[in-house]
């Protein structure tokens, strides 16, 4: 449980961090909250030669009203999201999903950018951001930015569309006030990771269903979404919630149990979202 030796550099700006990434190639890793990277390093599943600490870049820690969307700095912590009044009013699904991440210590350190860049299919916020159709902003060499629709961000198991020398700097979330929503997380112990989770917005002409732990990436329940758009009943739509997914079997659940959970949780989520509109 002791990581391999590494060099530590504290970045004094995002530009500095990105320049360090560019200079070191695949040797360097950003350190944000450290709650995913450090466990990986202790297990020697990640062996970066250089850690670029961005955890204190307070200018990337914000939740702002940006007209039709809420802009969130990549270093905003889960706890910030959980208690933010603008988010509670405009994107309550995200605030609520953040309150389900781990325990208070984890929420006070972990960041929205870290959880996205880590791209763990068992994470809660990626599913919520998929349901909400968020756009991610990546900044690269020379300050060049590009917008990545979240549907194109998760490219494989723990893999994202970020280039080695890019930093995730902002998350843009379309406002969803007045849209029904629900977050359902099934775990065996309070504050544990989800065995399966569902993040859902439905109503006011919008439908988005994100699934936690139903494949090698965070993904959307596209079959259920299209059934709803074609006027299917909630029961029929929930009945196809696992279509197109590839859940794994592990000590917590078999593949079939996860599929069953996805169908049950989507049904519950649709009912709860309906009661909220
Ligand atoms: C005990 C425990 C329980 C947990 N339970 C849950 C849970 O129930 N649900 C859940 O969703 N999560 C859970 N987590 C994960 C937690 O939310 C992490 O904080 C989060 O996944 C990673 O965020 P971080 O800021 O700590 O990232 P870090 O660990 O610092 O970084 C993770 C990865 O992202 C990269 N990175 C970080 N920031 C950026 C950026 N801005 N741009 C580009 N790359 C970046 C790093 O280089 C690294 O590869 C748990 C963690 C622990 C330790």
mmCIF file of N, CA, C and O in Angstrom, residues 124-217:
data_model
loop_
_atom_site.group_PDB
_atom_site.id
_atom_site.type_symbol
_atom_site.label_atom_id
_atom_site.label_comp_id
_atom_site.label_asym_id
_atom_site.label_seq_id
_atom_site.Cartn_x
_atom_site.Cartn_y
_atom_site.Cartn_z
ATOM 1 N N UNK A 124 -21.112 8.265 -9.324
ATOM 2 C CA UNK A 124 -22.483 8.801 -9.341
ATOM 3 C C UNK A 124 -22.648 10.019 -10.259
ATOM 4 O O UNK A 124 -23.622 10.108 -11.011
ATOM 5 N N UNK A 125 -21.730 10.979 -10.179
ATOM 6 C CA UNK A 125 -21.947 12.235 -10.910
ATOM 7 C C UNK A 125 -21.922 12.083 -12.431
ATOM 8 O O UNK A 125 -22.697 12.757 -13.122
ATOM 9 N N UNK A 126 -21.082 11.212 -13.006
ATOM 10 C CA UNK A 126 -21.135 11.072 -14.468
ATOM 11 C C UNK A 126 -22.521 10.686 -14.970
ATOM 12 O O UNK A 126 -22.984 11.197 -15.998
ATOM 13 N N UNK A 127 -23.213 9.787 -14.242
ATOM 14 C CA UNK A 127 -24.560 9.386 -14.683
ATOM 15 C C UNK A 127 -25.517 10.578 -14.641
ATOM 16 O O UNK A 127 -26.333 10.777 -15.553
ATOM 17 N N UNK A 128 -25.410 11.391 -13.578
ATOM 18 C CA UNK A 128 -26.287 12.563 -13.477
ATOM 19 C C UNK A 128 -25.988 13.551 -14.605
ATOM 20 O O UNK A 128 -26.903 14.111 -15.224
ATOM 21 N N UNK A 129 -24.710 13.735 -14.909
ATOM 22 C CA UNK A 129 -24.339 14.689 -15.959
ATOM 23 C C UNK A 129 -24.712 14.179 -17.343
ATOM 24 O O UNK A 129 -25.014 14.964 -18.245
ATOM 25 N N UNK A 130 -24.726 12.854 -17.521
ATOM 26 C CA UNK A 130 -25.225 12.279 -18.785
ATOM 27 C C UNK A 130 -26.719 12.561 -18.927
ATOM 28 O O UNK A 130 -27.180 12.998 -19.996
ATOM 29 N N UNK A 131 -27.476 12.312 -17.863
ATOM 30 C CA UNK A 131 -28.928 12.547 -17.918
ATOM 31 C C UNK A 131 -29.225 14.011 -18.221
ATOM 32 O O UNK A 131 -30.208 14.328 -18.896
ATOM 33 N N UNK A 132 -28.352 14.889 -17.728
ATOM 34 C CA UNK A 132 -28.581 16.333 -17.876
ATOM 35 C C UNK A 132 -27.983 16.912 -19.154
ATOM 36 O O UNK A 132 -28.097 18.113 -19.401
ATOM 37 N N UNK A 133 -27.313 16.079 -19.951
ATOM 38 C CA UNK A 133 -26.711 16.541 -21.212
ATOM 39 C C UNK A 133 -25.691 17.644 -21.005
ATOM 40 O O UNK A 133 -25.702 18.675 -21.715
ATOM 41 N N UNK A 134 -24.786 17.442 -20.079
ATOM 42 C CA UNK A 134 -23.765 18.459 -19.789
ATOM 43 C C UNK A 134 -22.746 18.551 -20.931
ATOM 44 O O UNK A 134 -22.611 17.622 -21.743
ATOM 45 N N UNK A 135 -22.062 19.670 -20.961
ATOM 46 C CA UNK A 135 -20.932 19.856 -21.885
ATOM 47 C C UNK A 135 -19.683 20.101 -21.043
ATOM 48 O O UNK A 135 -19.730 20.860 -20.070
ATOM 49 N N UNK A 136 -18.583 19.450 -21.422
ATOM 50 C CA UNK A 136 -17.352 19.591 -20.650
ATOM 51 C C UNK A 136 -16.366 20.449 -21.433
ATOM 52 O O UNK A 136 -16.294 20.358 -22.661
ATOM 53 N N UNK A 137 -15.636 21.273 -20.712
ATOM 54 C CA UNK A 137 -14.640 22.130 -21.365
ATOM 55 C C UNK A 137 -13.249 21.633 -20.988
ATOM 56 O O UNK A 137 -12.923 21.519 -19.800
ATOM 57 N N UNK A 138 -12.458 21.321 -22.011
ATOM 58 C CA UNK A 138 -11.072 20.885 -21.791
ATOM 59 C C UNK A 138 -10.149 21.990 -22.282
ATOM 60 O O UNK A 138 -10.396 22.588 -23.336
ATOM 61 N N UNK A 139 -9.100 22.260 -21.498
ATOM 62 C CA UNK A 139 -8.132 23.286 -21.897
ATOM 63 C C UNK A 139 -6.784 22.620 -22.145
ATOM 64 O O UNK A 139 -6.333 21.794 -21.342
ATOM 65 N N UNK A 140 -6.184 22.963 -23.287
ATOM 66 C CA UNK A 140 -4.910 22.358 -23.659
ATOM 67 C C UNK A 140 -3.806 23.395 -23.806
ATOM 68 O O UNK A 140 -3.908 24.527 -23.297
ATOM 69 N N UNK A 141 -2.769 23.002 -24.531
ATOM 70 C CA UNK A 141 -1.581 23.851 -24.692
ATOM 71 C C UNK A 141 -1.963 25.240 -25.200
ATOM 72 O O UNK A 141 -2.822 25.374 -26.073
ATOM 73 N N UNK A 142 -1.322 26.252 -24.630
ATOM 74 C CA UNK A 142 -1.554 27.628 -25.057
ATOM 75 C C UNK A 142 -2.923 28.156 -24.675
ATOM 76 O O UNK A 142 -3.356 29.193 -25.177
ATOM 77 N N UNK A 143 -3.632 27.433 -23.829
ATOM 78 C CA UNK A 143 -4.948 27.898 -23.375
ATOM 79 C C UNK A 143 -6.081 27.580 -24.337
ATOM 80 O O UNK A 143 -7.208 28.031 -24.147
ATOM 81 N N UNK A 144 -5.792 26.784 -25.378
ATOM 82 C CA UNK A 144 -6.848 26.424 -26.336
ATOM 83 C C UNK A 144 -7.913 25.574 -25.636
ATOM 84 O O UNK A 144 -7.577 24.628 -24.921
ATOM 85 N N UNK A 145 -9.180 25.930 -25.857
ATOM 86 C CA UNK A 145 -10.246 25.159 -25.213
ATOM 87 C C UNK A 145 -11.071 24.416 -26.257
ATOM 88 O O UNK A 145 -11.159 24.832 -27.409
ATOM 89 N N UNK A 146 -11.634 23.296 -25.855
ATOM 90 C CA UNK A 146 -12.610 22.622 -26.714
ATOM 91 C C UNK A 146 -13.739 22.109 -25.847
ATOM 92 O O UNK A 146 -13.541 21.741 -24.677
ATOM 93 N N UNK A 147 -14.942 22.129 -26.442
ATOM 94 C CA UNK A 147 -16.128 21.660 -25.728
ATOM 95 C C UNK A 147 -16.379 20.209 -26.115
ATOM 96 O O UNK A 147 -16.369 19.864 -27.297
ATOM 97 N N UNK A 148 -16.616 19.368 -25.126
ATOM 98 C CA UNK A 148 -16.876 17.942 -25.383
ATOM 99 C C UNK A 148 -18.274 17.615 -24.835
ATOM 100 O O UNK A 148 -18.487 17.698 -23.613
ATOM 101 N N UNK A 149 -19.225 17.250 -25.716
ATOM 102 C CA UNK A 149 -20.520 16.799 -25.187
ATOM 103 C C UNK A 149 -20.290 15.566 -24.326
ATOM 104 O O UNK A 149 -19.495 14.689 -24.702
ATOM 105 N N UNK A 150 -20.975 15.492 -23.204
ATOM 106 C CA UNK A 150 -20.667 14.390 -22.277
ATOM 107 C C UNK A 150 -20.910 13.019 -22.914
ATOM 108 O O UNK A 150 -20.240 12.052 -22.590
ATOM 109 N N UNK A 151 -21.809 12.964 -23.874
ATOM 110 C CA UNK A 151 -22.061 11.691 -24.558
ATOM 111 C C UNK A 151 -20.852 11.175 -25.330
ATOM 112 O O UNK A 151 -20.785 10.004 -25.693
ATOM 113 N N UNK A 152 -19.869 12.061 -25.584
ATOM 114 C CA UNK A 152 -18.659 11.640 -26.313
ATOM 115 C C UNK A 152 -17.436 11.540 -25.398
ATOM 116 O O UNK A 152 -16.321 11.309 -25.857
ATOM 117 N N UNK A 153 -17.664 11.759 -24.101
ATOM 118 C CA UNK A 153 -16.517 11.890 -23.200
ATOM 119 C C UNK A 153 -15.960 10.548 -22.717
ATOM 120 O O UNK A 153 -14.755 10.354 -22.632
ATOM 121 N N UNK A 154 -16.841 9.608 -22.399
ATOM 122 C CA UNK A 154 -16.379 8.330 -21.817
ATOM 123 C C UNK A 154 -16.086 7.354 -22.954
ATOM 124 O O UNK A 154 -16.992 6.911 -23.652
ATOM 125 N N UNK A 155 -14.822 7.024 -23.136
ATOM 126 C CA UNK A 155 -14.436 6.258 -24.331
ATOM 127 C C UNK A 155 -14.119 4.797 -24.025
ATOM 128 O O UNK A 155 -13.932 4.005 -24.944
ATOM 129 N N UNK A 156 -14.031 4.416 -22.764
ATOM 130 C CA UNK A 156 -13.712 3.037 -22.406
ATOM 131 C C UNK A 156 -13.612 2.919 -20.902
ATOM 132 O O UNK A 156 -13.870 3.887 -20.173
ATOM 133 N N UNK A 157 -13.231 1.738 -20.451
ATOM 134 C CA UNK A 157 -13.136 1.475 -19.014
ATOM 135 C C UNK A 157 -12.061 2.383 -18.395
ATOM 136 O O UNK A 157 -10.889 2.265 -18.727
ATOM 137 N N UNK A 158 -12.480 3.316 -17.563
ATOM 138 C CA UNK A 158 -11.579 4.302 -16.954
ATOM 139 C C UNK A 158 -10.841 5.125 -18.017
ATOM 140 O O UNK A 158 -9.710 5.548 -17.794
ATOM 141 N N UNK A 159 -11.470 5.336 -19.165
ATOM 142 C CA UNK A 159 -10.837 6.122 -20.230
ATOM 143 C C UNK A 159 -11.763 7.239 -20.684
ATOM 144 O O UNK A 159 -12.971 7.029 -20.813
ATOM 145 N N UNK A 160 -11.150 8.385 -20.974
ATOM 146 C CA UNK A 160 -11.953 9.530 -21.428
ATOM 147 C C UNK A 160 -11.344 10.124 -22.694
ATOM 148 O O UNK A 160 -10.256 9.742 -23.115
ATOM 149 N N UNK A 161 -12.088 11.078 -23.255
ATOM 150 C CA UNK A 161 -11.645 11.737 -24.486
ATOM 151 C C UNK A 161 -10.585 12.804 -24.223
ATOM 152 O O UNK A 161 -10.121 13.456 -25.163
ATOM 153 N N UNK A 162 -10.183 12.994 -22.965
ATOM 154 C CA UNK A 162 -9.159 14.005 -22.664
ATOM 155 C C UNK A 162 -7.805 13.574 -23.229
ATOM 156 O O UNK A 162 -7.407 12.417 -23.071
ATOM 157 N N UNK A 163 -7.119 14.511 -23.857
ATOM 158 C CA UNK A 163 -5.745 14.226 -24.301
ATOM 159 C C UNK A 163 -4.808 14.338 -23.099
ATOM 160 O O UNK A 163 -5.154 14.935 -22.082
ATOM 161 N N UNK A 164 -3.593 13.750 -23.256
ATOM 162 C CA UNK A 164 -2.634 13.727 -22.145
ATOM 163 C C UNK A 164 -2.289 15.108 -21.620
ATOM 164 O O UNK A 164 -2.009 15.290 -20.439
ATOM 165 N N UNK A 165 -2.285 16.099 -22.530
ATOM 166 C CA UNK A 165 -1.876 17.444 -22.102
ATOM 167 C C UNK A 165 -3.083 18.359 -21.899
ATOM 168 O O UNK A 165 -2.941 19.575 -21.907
ATOM 169 N N UNK A 166 -4.257 17.772 -21.713
ATOM 170 C CA UNK A 166 -5.448 18.593 -21.482
ATOM 171 C C UNK A 166 -5.907 18.478 -20.033
ATOM 172 O O UNK A 166 -5.806 17.420 -19.419
ATOM 173 N N UNK A 167 -6.490 19.582 -19.572
ATOM 174 C CA UNK A 167 -7.100 19.599 -18.239
ATOM 175 C C UNK A 167 -8.579 19.919 -18.399
ATOM 176 O O UNK A 167 -8.936 20.796 -19.191
ATOM 177 N N UNK A 168 -9.400 19.212 -17.679
ATOM 178 C CA UNK A 168 -10.822 19.552 -17.645
ATOM 179 C C UNK A 168 -10.954 20.809 -16.804
ATOM 180 O O UNK A 168 -10.447 20.845 -15.672
ATOM 181 N N UNK A 169 -11.544 21.848 -17.344
ATOM 182 C CA UNK A 169 -11.589 23.106 -16.590
ATOM 183 C C UNK A 169 -12.999 23.523 -16.178
ATOM 184 O O UNK A 169 -13.178 24.196 -15.173
ATOM 185 N N UNK A 170 -14.014 23.127 -16.968
ATOM 186 C CA UNK A 170 -15.380 23.562 -16.610
ATOM 187 C C UNK A 170 -16.396 22.522 -17.056
ATOM 188 O O UNK A 170 -16.195 21.811 -18.044
ATOM 189 N N UNK A 171 -17.486 22.473 -16.308
ATOM 190 C CA UNK A 171 -18.627 21.614 -16.653
ATOM 191 C C UNK A 171 -19.833 22.531 -16.820
ATOM 192 O O UNK A 171 -20.117 23.343 -15.931
ATOM 193 N N UNK A 172 -20.517 22.435 -17.960
ATOM 194 C CA UNK A 172 -21.677 23.298 -18.231
ATOM 195 C C UNK A 172 -22.942 22.441 -18.212
ATOM 196 O O UNK A 172 -23.057 21.498 -19.008
ATOM 197 N N UNK A 173 -23.852 22.799 -17.338
ATOM 198 C CA UNK A 173 -25.039 21.962 -17.148
ATOM 199 C C UNK A 173 -26.298 22.763 -17.495
ATOM 200 O O UNK A 173 -26.586 23.766 -16.827
ATOM 201 N N UNK A 174 -27.043 22.336 -18.524
ATOM 202 C CA UNK A 174 -28.282 23.052 -18.860
ATOM 203 C C UNK A 174 -29.215 23.113 -17.650
ATOM 204 O O UNK A 174 -29.347 22.133 -16.913
ATOM 205 N N UNK A 175 -29.841 24.277 -17.474
ATOM 206 C CA UNK A 175 -30.753 24.412 -16.335
ATOM 207 C C UNK A 175 -31.931 23.454 -16.495
ATOM 208 O O UNK A 175 -32.377 23.189 -17.612
ATOM 209 N N UNK A 176 -32.424 22.973 -15.371
ATOM 210 C CA UNK A 176 -33.513 21.986 -15.425
ATOM 211 C C UNK A 176 -34.556 22.279 -14.336
ATOM 212 O O UNK A 176 -35.198 21.364 -13.829
ATOM 213 N N UNK A 177 -34.720 23.575 -13.989
ATOM 214 C CA UNK A 177 -35.740 23.915 -12.989
ATOM 215 C C UNK A 177 -37.107 23.539 -13.546
ATOM 216 O O UNK A 177 -37.390 23.755 -14.724
ATOM 217 N N UNK A 178 -37.951 22.941 -12.754
ATOM 218 C CA UNK A 178 -39.299 22.593 -13.188
ATOM 219 C C UNK A 178 -39.386 21.277 -13.941
ATOM 220 O O UNK A 178 -40.475 20.848 -14.322
ATOM 221 N N UNK A 179 -38.242 20.624 -14.176
ATOM 222 C CA UNK A 179 -38.238 19.318 -14.849
ATOM 223 C C UNK A 179 -38.208 18.235 -13.750
ATOM 224 O O UNK A 179 -37.446 18.347 -12.789
ATOM 225 N N UNK A 180 -39.044 17.199 -13.889
ATOM 226 C CA UNK A 180 -39.050 16.127 -12.895
ATOM 227 C C UNK A 180 -37.698 15.432 -12.845
ATOM 228 O O UNK A 180 -37.029 15.287 -13.875
ATOM 229 N N UNK A 181 -37.281 15.012 -11.686
ATOM 230 C CA UNK A 181 -35.963 14.378 -11.568
ATOM 231 C C UNK A 181 -35.966 13.337 -10.447
ATOM 232 O O UNK A 181 -36.817 13.382 -9.541
ATOM 233 N N UNK A 182 -34.996 12.460 -10.501
ATOM 234 C CA UNK A 182 -34.840 11.472 -9.429
ATOM 235 C C UNK A 182 -33.423 10.905 -9.469
ATOM 236 O O UNK A 182 -32.830 10.789 -10.538
ATOM 237 N N UNK A 183 -32.889 10.578 -8.314
ATOM 238 C CA UNK A 183 -31.607 9.862 -8.228
ATOM 239 C C UNK A 183 -31.813 8.656 -7.327
ATOM 240 O O UNK A 183 -32.195 8.796 -6.167
ATOM 241 N N UNK A 184 -31.597 7.481 -7.876
ATOM 242 C CA UNK A 184 -31.798 6.242 -7.131
ATOM 243 C C UNK A 184 -30.465 5.517 -7.057
ATOM 244 O O UNK A 184 -29.845 5.245 -8.088
ATOM 245 N N UNK A 185 -30.029 5.230 -5.842
ATOM 246 C CA UNK A 185 -28.748 4.535 -5.679
ATOM 247 C C UNK A 185 -28.981 3.302 -4.830
ATOM 248 O O UNK A 185 -29.448 3.408 -3.700
ATOM 249 N N UNK A 186 -28.662 2.138 -5.382
ATOM 250 C CA UNK A 186 -28.833 0.901 -4.621
ATOM 251 C C UNK A 186 -27.470 0.419 -4.164
ATOM 252 O O UNK A 186 -26.611 0.081 -4.980
ATOM 253 N N UNK A 187 -27.266 0.414 -2.853
ATOM 254 C CA UNK A 187 -26.017 -0.135 -2.307
ATOM 255 C C UNK A 187 -26.345 -0.945 -1.060
ATOM 256 O O UNK A 187 -27.432 -0.833 -0.507
ATOM 257 N N UNK A 188 -25.397 -1.767 -0.667
ATOM 258 C CA UNK A 188 -25.671 -2.626 0.492
ATOM 259 C C UNK A 188 -25.478 -1.895 1.801
ATOM 260 O O UNK A 188 -26.127 -2.188 2.784
ATOM 261 N N UNK A 189 -24.506 -0.963 1.827
ATOM 262 C CA UNK A 189 -24.238 -0.210 3.050
ATOM 263 C C UNK A 189 -24.360 1.273 2.742
ATOM 264 O O UNK A 189 -23.973 1.713 1.650
ATOM 265 N N UNK A 190 -24.870 2.049 3.707
ATOM 266 C CA UNK A 190 -24.952 3.498 3.528
ATOM 267 C C UNK A 190 -23.564 4.016 3.159
ATOM 268 O O UNK A 190 -22.550 3.520 3.656
ATOM 269 N N UNK A 191 -23.491 5.000 2.288
ATOM 270 C CA UNK A 191 -22.259 5.702 1.892
ATOM 271 C C UNK A 191 -21.323 4.848 1.045
ATOM 272 O O UNK A 191 -20.186 5.223 0.791
ATOM 273 N N UNK A 192 -21.806 3.691 0.588
ATOM 274 C CA UNK A 192 -20.965 2.842 -0.253
ATOM 275 C C UNK A 192 -21.209 3.191 -1.728
ATOM 276 O O UNK A 192 -22.151 3.907 -2.077
ATOM 277 N N UNK A 193 -20.365 2.645 -2.599
ATOM 278 C CA UNK A 193 -20.567 2.804 -4.033
ATOM 279 C C UNK A 193 -21.882 2.145 -4.439
ATOM 280 O O UNK A 193 -22.349 1.212 -3.779
ATOM 281 N N UNK A 194 -22.431 2.557 -5.564
ATOM 282 C CA UNK A 194 -23.666 1.961 -6.058
ATOM 283 C C UNK A 194 -23.397 0.580 -6.637
ATOM 284 O O UNK A 194 -22.424 0.390 -7.362
ATOM 285 N N UNK A 195 -24.288 -0.364 -6.327
ATOM 286 C CA UNK A 195 -24.288 -1.621 -7.086
ATOM 287 C C UNK A 195 -24.894 -1.299 -8.453
ATOM 288 O O UNK A 195 -24.364 -1.682 -9.490
ATOM 289 N N UNK A 196 -25.980 -0.561 -8.430
ATOM 290 C CA UNK A 196 -26.542 0.070 -9.638
ATOM 291 C C UNK A 196 -27.143 1.398 -9.197
ATOM 292 O O UNK A 196 -27.667 1.512 -8.085
ATOM 293 N N UNK A 197 -27.057 2.397 -10.053
ATOM 294 C CA UNK A 197 -27.692 3.680 -9.767
ATOM 295 C C UNK A 197 -28.373 4.222 -11.012
ATOM 296 O O UNK A 197 -28.035 3.829 -12.137
ATOM 297 N N UNK A 198 -29.345 5.112 -10.782
ATOM 298 C CA UNK A 198 -30.075 5.721 -11.896
ATOM 299 C C UNK A 198 -30.228 7.213 -11.610
ATOM 300 O O UNK A 198 -30.653 7.603 -10.517
ATOM 301 N N UNK A 199 -29.863 8.034 -12.591
ATOM 302 C CA UNK A 199 -30.076 9.484 -12.513
ATOM 303 C C UNK A 199 -31.036 9.845 -13.640
ATOM 304 O O UNK A 199 -30.791 9.466 -14.791
ATOM 305 N N UNK A 200 -32.091 10.557 -13.314
ATOM 306 C CA UNK A 200 -33.133 10.739 -14.327
ATOM 307 C C UNK A 200 -33.717 12.148 -14.300
ATOM 308 O O UNK A 200 -33.958 12.705 -13.225
ATOM 309 N N UNK A 201 -33.902 12.727 -15.493
ATOM 310 C CA UNK A 201 -34.779 13.906 -15.645
ATOM 311 C C UNK A 201 -35.857 13.517 -16.648
ATOM 312 O O UNK A 201 -35.578 12.879 -17.666
ATOM 313 N N UNK A 202 -37.083 13.891 -16.345
ATOM 314 C CA UNK A 202 -38.193 13.558 -17.251
ATOM 315 C C UNK A 202 -39.309 14.563 -17.025
ATOM 316 O O UNK A 202 -39.776 14.755 -15.910
ATOM 317 N N UNK A 203 -39.725 15.194 -18.118
ATOM 318 C CA UNK A 203 -40.802 16.180 -18.026
ATOM 319 C C UNK A 203 -40.413 17.435 -18.766
ATOM 320 O O UNK A 203 -39.239 17.620 -19.131
ATOM 321 N N UNK A 204 -41.407 18.300 -19.037
ATOM 322 C CA UNK A 204 -41.179 19.562 -19.752
ATOM 323 C C UNK A 204 -40.415 19.335 -21.054
ATOM 324 O O UNK A 204 -39.520 20.100 -21.424
ATOM 325 N N UNK A 205 -40.742 18.227 -21.743
ATOM 326 C CA UNK A 205 -40.134 17.964 -23.048
ATOM 327 C C UNK A 205 -38.733 17.392 -23.000
ATOM 328 O O UNK A 205 -38.079 17.264 -24.036
ATOM 329 N N UNK A 206 -38.258 17.049 -21.811
ATOM 330 C CA UNK A 206 -36.896 16.496 -21.710
ATOM 331 C C UNK A 206 -36.921 15.118 -21.080
ATOM 332 O O UNK A 206 -37.684 14.882 -20.140
ATOM 333 N N UNK A 207 -36.071 14.238 -21.581
ATOM 334 C CA UNK A 207 -35.871 12.943 -20.916
ATOM 335 C C UNK A 207 -34.395 12.591 -20.983
ATOM 336 O O UNK A 207 -33.785 12.615 -22.054
ATOM 337 N N UNK A 208 -33.825 12.289 -19.845
ATOM 338 C CA UNK A 208 -32.439 11.811 -19.806
ATOM 339 C C UNK A 208 -32.318 10.790 -18.686
ATOM 340 O O UNK A 208 -32.778 11.045 -17.564
ATOM 341 N N UNK A 209 -31.756 9.635 -18.995
ATOM 342 C CA UNK A 209 -31.595 8.592 -17.966
ATOM 343 C C UNK A 209 -30.134 8.125 -17.982
ATOM 344 O O UNK A 209 -29.671 7.546 -18.969
ATOM 345 N N UNK A 210 -29.421 8.395 -16.916
ATOM 346 C CA UNK A 210 -28.035 7.937 -16.784
ATOM 347 C C UNK A 210 -27.982 6.730 -15.856
ATOM 348 O O UNK A 210 -28.728 6.663 -14.872
ATOM 349 N N UNK A 211 -27.101 5.785 -16.197
ATOM 350 C CA UNK A 211 -26.982 4.555 -15.403
ATOM 351 C C UNK A 211 -25.599 4.453 -14.774
ATOM 352 O O UNK A 211 -24.586 4.714 -15.429
ATOM 353 N N UNK A 212 -25.568 4.054 -13.507
ATOM 354 C CA UNK A 212 -24.313 3.832 -12.788
ATOM 355 C C UNK A 212 -24.045 2.332 -12.737
ATOM 356 O O UNK A 212 -24.934 1.557 -12.367
ATOM 357 N N UNK A 213 -22.837 1.934 -13.139
ATOM 358 C CA UNK A 213 -22.380 0.551 -12.977
ATOM 359 C C UNK A 213 -23.144 -0.458 -13.836
ATOM 360 O O UNK A 213 -23.384 -1.585 -13.416
ATOM 361 N N UNK A 214 -23.515 -0.051 -15.027
ATOM 362 C CA UNK A 214 -24.232 -0.968 -15.927
ATOM 363 C C UNK A 214 -23.423 -1.281 -17.179
ATOM 364 O O UNK A 214 -23.970 -1.753 -18.173
ATOM 365 N N UNK A 215 -22.117 -1.037 -17.141
ATOM 366 C CA UNK A 215 -21.275 -1.328 -18.296
ATOM 367 C C UNK A 215 -19.868 -0.859 -18.020
ATOM 368 O O UNK A 215 -19.532 -0.507 -16.885
ATOM 369 N N UNK A 216 -19.050 -0.814 -19.055
ATOM 370 C CA UNK A 216 -17.653 -0.428 -18.841
ATOM 371 C C UNK A 216 -17.476 1.085 -18.767
ATOM 372 O O UNK A 216 -16.400 1.570 -18.427
ATOM 373 N N UNK A 217 -18.510 1.833 -19.108
ATOM 374 C CA UNK A 217 -18.478 3.299 -18.968
ATOM 375 C C UNK A 217 -19.795 3.743 -18.322
ATOM 376 O O UNK A 217 -20.775 2.993 -18.354
#
